Short mmCIF file of C-alpha atoms and ligand atoms in Angstrom, two decimals:
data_model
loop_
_atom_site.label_atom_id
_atom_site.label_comp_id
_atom_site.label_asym_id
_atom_site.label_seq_id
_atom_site.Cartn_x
_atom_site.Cartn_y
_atom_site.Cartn_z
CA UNK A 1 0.00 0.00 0.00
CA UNK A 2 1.44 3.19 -0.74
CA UNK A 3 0.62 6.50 1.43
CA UNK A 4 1.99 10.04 1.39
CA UNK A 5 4.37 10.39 3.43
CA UNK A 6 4.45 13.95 4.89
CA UNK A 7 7.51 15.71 5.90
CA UNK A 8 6.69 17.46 9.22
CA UNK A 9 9.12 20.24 10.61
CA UNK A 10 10.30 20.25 14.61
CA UNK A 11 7.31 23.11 15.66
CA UNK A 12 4.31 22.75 17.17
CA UNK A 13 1.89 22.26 14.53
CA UNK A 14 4.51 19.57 13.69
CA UNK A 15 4.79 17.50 16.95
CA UNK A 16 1.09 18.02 17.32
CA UNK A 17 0.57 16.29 13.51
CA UNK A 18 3.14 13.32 14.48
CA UNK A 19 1.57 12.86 18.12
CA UNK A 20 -1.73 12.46 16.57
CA UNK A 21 -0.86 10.53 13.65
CA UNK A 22 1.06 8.21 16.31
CA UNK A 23 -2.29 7.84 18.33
CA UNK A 24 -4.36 6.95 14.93
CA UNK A 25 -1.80 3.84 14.82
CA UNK A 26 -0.02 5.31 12.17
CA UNK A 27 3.83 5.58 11.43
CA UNK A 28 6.19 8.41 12.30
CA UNK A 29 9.75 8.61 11.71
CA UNK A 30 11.10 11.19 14.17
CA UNK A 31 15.39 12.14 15.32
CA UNK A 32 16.69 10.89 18.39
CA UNK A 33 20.30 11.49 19.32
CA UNK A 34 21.77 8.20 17.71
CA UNK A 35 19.67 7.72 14.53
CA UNK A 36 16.12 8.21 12.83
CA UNK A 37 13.45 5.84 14.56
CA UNK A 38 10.40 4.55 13.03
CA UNK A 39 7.80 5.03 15.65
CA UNK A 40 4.28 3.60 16.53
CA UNK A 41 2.66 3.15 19.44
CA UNK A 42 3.68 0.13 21.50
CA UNK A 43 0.44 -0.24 22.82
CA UNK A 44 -1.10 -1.17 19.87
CA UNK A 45 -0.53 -4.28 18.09
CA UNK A 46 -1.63 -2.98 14.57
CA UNK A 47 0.76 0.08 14.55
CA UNK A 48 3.74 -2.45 15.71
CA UNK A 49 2.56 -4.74 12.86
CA UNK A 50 2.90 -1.78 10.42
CA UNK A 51 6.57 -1.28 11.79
CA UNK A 52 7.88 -4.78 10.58
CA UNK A 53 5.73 -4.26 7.41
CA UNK A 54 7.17 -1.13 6.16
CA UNK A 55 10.38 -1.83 6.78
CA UNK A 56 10.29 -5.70 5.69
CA UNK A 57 11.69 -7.13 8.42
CA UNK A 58 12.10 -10.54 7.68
CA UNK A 59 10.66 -11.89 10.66
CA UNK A 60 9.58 -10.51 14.36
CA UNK A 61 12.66 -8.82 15.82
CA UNK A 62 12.09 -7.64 19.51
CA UNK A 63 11.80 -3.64 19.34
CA UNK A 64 13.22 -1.01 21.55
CA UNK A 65 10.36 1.58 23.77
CA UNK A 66 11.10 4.80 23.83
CA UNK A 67 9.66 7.29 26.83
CA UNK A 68 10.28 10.57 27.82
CA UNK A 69 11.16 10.01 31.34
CA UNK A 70 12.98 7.39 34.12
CA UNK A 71 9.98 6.98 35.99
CA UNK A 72 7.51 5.92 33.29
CA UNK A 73 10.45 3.28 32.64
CA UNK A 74 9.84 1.80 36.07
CA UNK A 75 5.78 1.54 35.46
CA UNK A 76 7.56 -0.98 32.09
CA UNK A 77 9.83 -3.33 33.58
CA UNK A 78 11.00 -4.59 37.10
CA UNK A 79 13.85 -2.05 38.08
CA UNK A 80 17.42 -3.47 39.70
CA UNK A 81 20.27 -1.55 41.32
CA UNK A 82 22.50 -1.35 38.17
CA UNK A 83 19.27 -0.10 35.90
CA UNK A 84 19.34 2.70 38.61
CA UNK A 85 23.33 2.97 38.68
CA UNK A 86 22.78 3.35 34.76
CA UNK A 87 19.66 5.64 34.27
CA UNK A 88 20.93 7.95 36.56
CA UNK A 89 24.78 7.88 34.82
CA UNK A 90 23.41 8.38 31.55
CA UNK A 91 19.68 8.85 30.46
CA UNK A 92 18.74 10.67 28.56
CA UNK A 93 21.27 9.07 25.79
CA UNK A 94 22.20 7.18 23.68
CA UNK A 95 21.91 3.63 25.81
CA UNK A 96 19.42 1.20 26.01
CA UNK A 97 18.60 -1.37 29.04
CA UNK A 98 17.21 -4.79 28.38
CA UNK A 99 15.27 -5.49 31.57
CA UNK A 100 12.25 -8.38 33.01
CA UNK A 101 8.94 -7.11 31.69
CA UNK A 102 6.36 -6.82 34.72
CA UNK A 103 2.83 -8.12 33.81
CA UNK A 104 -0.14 -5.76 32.65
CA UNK A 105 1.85 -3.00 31.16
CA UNK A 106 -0.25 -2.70 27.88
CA UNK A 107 2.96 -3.42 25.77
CA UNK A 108 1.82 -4.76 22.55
CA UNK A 109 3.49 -8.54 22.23
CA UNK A 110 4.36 -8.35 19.06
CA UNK A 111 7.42 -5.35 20.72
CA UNK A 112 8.83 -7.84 22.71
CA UNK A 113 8.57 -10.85 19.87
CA UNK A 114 7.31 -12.53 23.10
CA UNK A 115 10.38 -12.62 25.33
CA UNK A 116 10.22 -11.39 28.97
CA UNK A 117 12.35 -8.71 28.72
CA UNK A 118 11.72 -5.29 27.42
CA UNK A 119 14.30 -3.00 25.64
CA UNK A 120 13.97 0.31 27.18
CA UNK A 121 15.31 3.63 26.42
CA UNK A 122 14.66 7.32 27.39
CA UNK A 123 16.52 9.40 24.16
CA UNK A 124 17.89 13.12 24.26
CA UNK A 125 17.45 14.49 20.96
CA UNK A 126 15.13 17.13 22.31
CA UNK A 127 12.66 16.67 18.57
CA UNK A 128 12.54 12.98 20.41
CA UNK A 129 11.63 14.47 23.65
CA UNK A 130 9.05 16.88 22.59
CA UNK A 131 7.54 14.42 20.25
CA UNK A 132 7.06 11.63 23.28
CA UNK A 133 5.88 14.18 25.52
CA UNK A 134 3.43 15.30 22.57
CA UNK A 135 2.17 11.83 22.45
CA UNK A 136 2.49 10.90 25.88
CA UNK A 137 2.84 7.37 25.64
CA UNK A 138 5.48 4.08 24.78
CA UNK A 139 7.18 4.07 21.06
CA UNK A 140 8.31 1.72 19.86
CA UNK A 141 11.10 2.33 17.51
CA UNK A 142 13.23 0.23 15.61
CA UNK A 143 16.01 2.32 13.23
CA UNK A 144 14.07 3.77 10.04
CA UNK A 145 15.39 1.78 7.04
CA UNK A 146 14.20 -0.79 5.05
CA UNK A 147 15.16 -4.18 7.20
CA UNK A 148 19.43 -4.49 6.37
CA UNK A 149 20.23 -1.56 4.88
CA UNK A 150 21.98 1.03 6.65
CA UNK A 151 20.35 2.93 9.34
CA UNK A 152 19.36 6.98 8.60
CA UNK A 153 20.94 9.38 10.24
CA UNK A 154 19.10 12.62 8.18
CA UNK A 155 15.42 13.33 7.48
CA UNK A 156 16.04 12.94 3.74
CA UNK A 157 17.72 8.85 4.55
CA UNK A 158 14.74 8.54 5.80
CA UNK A 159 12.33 9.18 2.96
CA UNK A 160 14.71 7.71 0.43
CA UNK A 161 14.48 4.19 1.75
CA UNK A 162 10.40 4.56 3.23
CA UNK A 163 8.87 7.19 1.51
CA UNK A 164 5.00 5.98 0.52
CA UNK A 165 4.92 2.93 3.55
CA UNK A 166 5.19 5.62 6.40
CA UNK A 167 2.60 8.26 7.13
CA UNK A 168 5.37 11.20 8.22
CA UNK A 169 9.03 12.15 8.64
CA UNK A 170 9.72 14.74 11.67
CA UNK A 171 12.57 16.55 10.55
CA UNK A 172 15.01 17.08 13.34
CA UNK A 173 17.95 17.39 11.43
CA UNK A 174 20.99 15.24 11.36
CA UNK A 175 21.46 13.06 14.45
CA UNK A 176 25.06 13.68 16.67
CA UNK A 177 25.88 10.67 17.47
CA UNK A 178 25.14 8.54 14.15
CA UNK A 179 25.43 4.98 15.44
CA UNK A 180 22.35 3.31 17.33
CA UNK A 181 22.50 3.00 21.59
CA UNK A 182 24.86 0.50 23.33
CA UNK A 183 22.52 -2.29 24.49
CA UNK A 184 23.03 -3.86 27.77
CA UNK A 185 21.24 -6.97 29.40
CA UNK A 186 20.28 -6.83 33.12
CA UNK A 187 18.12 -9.56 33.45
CA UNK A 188 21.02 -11.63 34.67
CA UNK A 189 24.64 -10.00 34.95
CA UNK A 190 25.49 -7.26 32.99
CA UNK A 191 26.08 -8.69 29.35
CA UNK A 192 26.73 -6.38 26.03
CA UNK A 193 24.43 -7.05 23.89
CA UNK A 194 25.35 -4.49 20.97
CA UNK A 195 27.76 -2.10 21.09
CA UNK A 196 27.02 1.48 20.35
CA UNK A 197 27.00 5.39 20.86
CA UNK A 198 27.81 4.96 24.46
CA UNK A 199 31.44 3.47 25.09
CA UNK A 200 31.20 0.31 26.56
CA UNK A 201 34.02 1.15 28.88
CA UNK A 202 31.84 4.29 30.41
CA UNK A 203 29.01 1.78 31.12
CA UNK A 204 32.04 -0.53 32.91
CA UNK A 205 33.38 2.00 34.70
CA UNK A 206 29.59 3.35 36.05
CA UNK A 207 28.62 -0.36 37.21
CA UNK A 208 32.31 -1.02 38.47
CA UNK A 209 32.60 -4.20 37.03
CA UNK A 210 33.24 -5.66 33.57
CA UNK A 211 30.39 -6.35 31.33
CA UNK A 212 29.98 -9.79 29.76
CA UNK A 213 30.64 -10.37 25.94
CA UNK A 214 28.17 -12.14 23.97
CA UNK A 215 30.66 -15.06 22.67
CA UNK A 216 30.80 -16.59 19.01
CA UNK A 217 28.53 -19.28 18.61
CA UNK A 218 25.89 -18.72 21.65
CA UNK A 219 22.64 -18.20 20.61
CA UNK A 220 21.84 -14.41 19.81
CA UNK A 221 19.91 -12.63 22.41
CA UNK A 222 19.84 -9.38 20.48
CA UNK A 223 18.46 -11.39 18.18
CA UNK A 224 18.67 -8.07 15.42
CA UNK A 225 22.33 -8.59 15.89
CA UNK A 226 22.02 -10.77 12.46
CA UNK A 227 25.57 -10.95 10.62
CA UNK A 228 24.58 -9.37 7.46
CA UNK A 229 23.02 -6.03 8.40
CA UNK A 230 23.65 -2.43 7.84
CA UNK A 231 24.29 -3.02 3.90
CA UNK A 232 25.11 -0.71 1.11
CA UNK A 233 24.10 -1.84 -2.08
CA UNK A 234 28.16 -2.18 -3.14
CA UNK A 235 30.23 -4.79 -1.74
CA UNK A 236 32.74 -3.73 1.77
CA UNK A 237 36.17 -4.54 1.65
CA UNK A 238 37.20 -3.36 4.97
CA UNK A 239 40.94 -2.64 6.91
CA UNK A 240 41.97 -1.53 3.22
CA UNK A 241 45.24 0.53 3.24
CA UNK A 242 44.57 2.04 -0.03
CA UNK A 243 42.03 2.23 -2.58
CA UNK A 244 42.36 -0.67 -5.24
CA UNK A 245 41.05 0.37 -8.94
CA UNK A 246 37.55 1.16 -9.45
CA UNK A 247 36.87 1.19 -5.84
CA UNK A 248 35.73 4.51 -3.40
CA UNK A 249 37.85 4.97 -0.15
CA UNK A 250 35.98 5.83 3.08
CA UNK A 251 38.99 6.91 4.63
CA UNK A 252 39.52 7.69 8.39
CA UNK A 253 42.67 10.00 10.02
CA UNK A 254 45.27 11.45 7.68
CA UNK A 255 44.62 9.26 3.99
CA UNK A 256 43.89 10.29 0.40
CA UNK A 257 40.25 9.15 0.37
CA UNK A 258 36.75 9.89 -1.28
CA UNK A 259 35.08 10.51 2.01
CA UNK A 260 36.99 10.81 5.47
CA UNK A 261 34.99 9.89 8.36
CA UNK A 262 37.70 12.01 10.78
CA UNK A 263 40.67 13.28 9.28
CA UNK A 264 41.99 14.00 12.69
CA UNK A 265 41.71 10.35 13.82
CA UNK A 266 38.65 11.61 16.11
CA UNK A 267 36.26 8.27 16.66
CA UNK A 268 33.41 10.27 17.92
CA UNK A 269 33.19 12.80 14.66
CA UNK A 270 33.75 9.44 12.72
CA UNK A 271 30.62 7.32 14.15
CA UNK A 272 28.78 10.73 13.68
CA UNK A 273 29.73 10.73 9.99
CA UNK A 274 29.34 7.19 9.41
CA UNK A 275 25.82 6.49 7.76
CA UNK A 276 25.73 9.24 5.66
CA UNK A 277 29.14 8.81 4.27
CA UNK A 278 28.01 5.48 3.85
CA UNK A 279 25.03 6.46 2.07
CA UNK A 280 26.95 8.86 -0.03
CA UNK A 281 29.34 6.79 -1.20
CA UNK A 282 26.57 3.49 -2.54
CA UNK A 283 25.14 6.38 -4.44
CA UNK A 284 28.52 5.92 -6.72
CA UNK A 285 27.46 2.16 -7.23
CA UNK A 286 30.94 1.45 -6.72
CA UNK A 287 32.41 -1.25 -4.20
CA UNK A 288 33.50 0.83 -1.12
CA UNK A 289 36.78 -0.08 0.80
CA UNK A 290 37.00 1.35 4.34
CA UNK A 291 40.50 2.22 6.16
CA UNK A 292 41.11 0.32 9.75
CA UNK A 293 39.89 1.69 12.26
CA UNK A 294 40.72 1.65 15.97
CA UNK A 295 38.79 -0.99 18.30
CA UNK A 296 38.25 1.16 21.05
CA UNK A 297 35.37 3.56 22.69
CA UNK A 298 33.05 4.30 20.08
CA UNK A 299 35.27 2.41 17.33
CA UNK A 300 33.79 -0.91 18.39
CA UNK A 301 30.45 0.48 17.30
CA UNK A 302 31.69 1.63 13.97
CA UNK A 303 33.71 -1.77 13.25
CA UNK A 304 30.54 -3.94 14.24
CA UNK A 305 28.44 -1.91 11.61
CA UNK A 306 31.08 -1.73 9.24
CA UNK A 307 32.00 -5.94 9.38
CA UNK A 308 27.80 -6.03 9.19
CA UNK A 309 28.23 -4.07 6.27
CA UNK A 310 30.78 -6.21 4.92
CA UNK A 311 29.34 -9.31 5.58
CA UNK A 312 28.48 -12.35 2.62
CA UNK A 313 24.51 -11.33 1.73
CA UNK A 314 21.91 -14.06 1.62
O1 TXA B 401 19.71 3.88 18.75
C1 TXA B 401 18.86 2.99 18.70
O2 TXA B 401 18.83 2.05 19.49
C2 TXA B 401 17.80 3.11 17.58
C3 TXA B 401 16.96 4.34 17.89
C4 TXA B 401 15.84 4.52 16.93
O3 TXA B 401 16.51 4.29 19.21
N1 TXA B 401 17.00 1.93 17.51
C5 TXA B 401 17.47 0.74 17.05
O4 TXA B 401 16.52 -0.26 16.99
O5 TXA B 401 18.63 0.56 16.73
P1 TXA B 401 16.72 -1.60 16.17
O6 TXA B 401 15.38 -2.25 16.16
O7 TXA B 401 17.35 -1.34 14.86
O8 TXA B 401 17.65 -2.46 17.08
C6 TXA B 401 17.17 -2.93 18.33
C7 TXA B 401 18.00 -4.08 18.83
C8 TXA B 401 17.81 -5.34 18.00
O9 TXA B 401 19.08 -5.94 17.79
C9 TXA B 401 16.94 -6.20 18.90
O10 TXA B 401 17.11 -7.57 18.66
C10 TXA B 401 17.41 -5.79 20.28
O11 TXA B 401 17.57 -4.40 20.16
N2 TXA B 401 16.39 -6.04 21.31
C11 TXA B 401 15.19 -5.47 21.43
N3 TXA B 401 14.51 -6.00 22.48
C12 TXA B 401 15.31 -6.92 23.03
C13 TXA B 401 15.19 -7.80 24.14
N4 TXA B 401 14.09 -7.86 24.88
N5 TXA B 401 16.23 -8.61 24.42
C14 TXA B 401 17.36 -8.56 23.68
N6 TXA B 401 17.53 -7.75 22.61
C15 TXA B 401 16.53 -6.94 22.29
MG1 MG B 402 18.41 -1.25 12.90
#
């Protein structure tokens, strides 16, 4: 079915528009600090259906909620000492908690892809904010691209992969911290379950102890963590020193390059830049090599999108 998709600007009339079409069950794609999320409400089971239907998702991935505020969070799932210790550290921002769902909370099923746990997240982006306070209620939110391509960190990424399956855009401008939220597990130790926007080692440091890895080979709790994800069109050659003919360069620190995610060597400009140099450079329908980057603070992120990106397609 295709729809008009309406591009609504960060004003009143505007969060007023995307609050109401969000109550009508509809689809809104709205900014949050990390990337663009498609949003419907979580409460109903028709609007979460149209989620995984506009962006194809292959099958029922659990989906993160999104509220405006800590304590609504606590009405969601059962709260622990390190939730608190972490909420308090660093929401609003770009992390999200995976916590036991309690009973009755009017969470549609189909959010959860019926686990007990909930993924949880109160954003900063203040277009988020104004938007969930506008609405008043859970979003759900997965990133807003079509299901394995790469996530959207502008208004206009947005409409070129959904445009005519969502009812709006809310343009908020270009998100700051351009990879999605670290996801951590609480619903037995603390595990990393995706890395992202927030360093893993400023969630270790908060908690005081080491976060588990999810290792090879056990089954995927994140279960969106699939191993071909985030892809360009173009094939990904990545750790490439130099640019090998007929290839683009996405280049990082001081290299001769088509686009340069940080020519100082600076990770967090370089996860900010990452998507939409991406995007840019599968416009050129050429394969894209990628120079190393550093495994460290927010350079795990980028090197788990980029090997995602790399990865053999089905
Ligand atoms: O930054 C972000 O997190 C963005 C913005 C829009 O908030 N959202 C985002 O959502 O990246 P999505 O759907 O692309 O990724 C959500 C991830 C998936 O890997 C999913 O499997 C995992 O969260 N997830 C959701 N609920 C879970 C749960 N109960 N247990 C474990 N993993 C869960
Ligand atoms: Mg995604």
């Amino acid at each position: 079915m295709t729809v008009e998709t309406a591009l609504l600007s960060a004003d009143p009339d505007g969060y007023a528009r995307a609050a109401e079409l969000l109550r009508g069950g509809e689809l809104v794609a709205f900014p949050t600090e990390t990337v663009y999320g498609l949003g419907g409400d979580a409460t109903n089971d028709m609007a979460v259906a149209r989620i995984f239907e506009a962006k194809g998702r292959p099958r029922f991935n659990p989906l993160i909620v999104h509220v405006d505020r800590i304590e609504t969070v606590r009405d969601y799932v059962e709260w622990s000492h390190a939730a608190e210790v972490l909420a308090s550290a660093f929401w609003p921002g770009p992390l999200t908690l995976v916590l036991p769902i309690r009973p009755g909370t009017g969470i549609s099923g189909l959010v959860t892809a019926g686990l007990p746990s909930l993924a949880v997240r109160v954003p900063a982006n203040p277009v988020a904010r104004e938007l969930l306070k506008a609405f008043g209620g859970p979003v759900a939110a997965p990133s807003a691209n079509p299901s394995g391509r790469i996530s959207p960190t502008t208004a206009a990424h947005v409409e070129a992969g959904l445009a005519g399956r969502i009812a709006a855009v809310l343009d908020g401008g270009a998100c700051d911290v351009g990879v999605e939220s670290t996801i951590v597990g609480l619903t037995d130790g603390p595990v990393l379950l995706r890395p992202g926007g927030l360093p893993a080692e400023a969630v270790e440091q908060a908690l005081g102890e080491a976060l588990a890895r999810q290792g090879e080979g056990e089954p995927v709790t994140a279960p969106g963590q699939l191993a071909s994800h985030y892809a360009p069109g173009a094939t990904v050659r990545l750790e490439a020193e130099r640019r090998e003919p007929g290839e683009v360069l996405l280049g990082f620190g001081r290299v001769e390059c088509d686009l340069n995610l940080s020519a100082s060597g600076d990770l967090t400009e370089a996860a900010a830049n990452l998507f939409a140099h991406l995007h840019a450079l599968d416009e050129t329908g050429k394969p894209i090599a990628v120079s190393p980057i550093p495994e460290r603070g927010l350079g795990r992120a980028i090197n788990d999108r980029l090997r995602r990106a790399a990865a053999p397609r089905d």
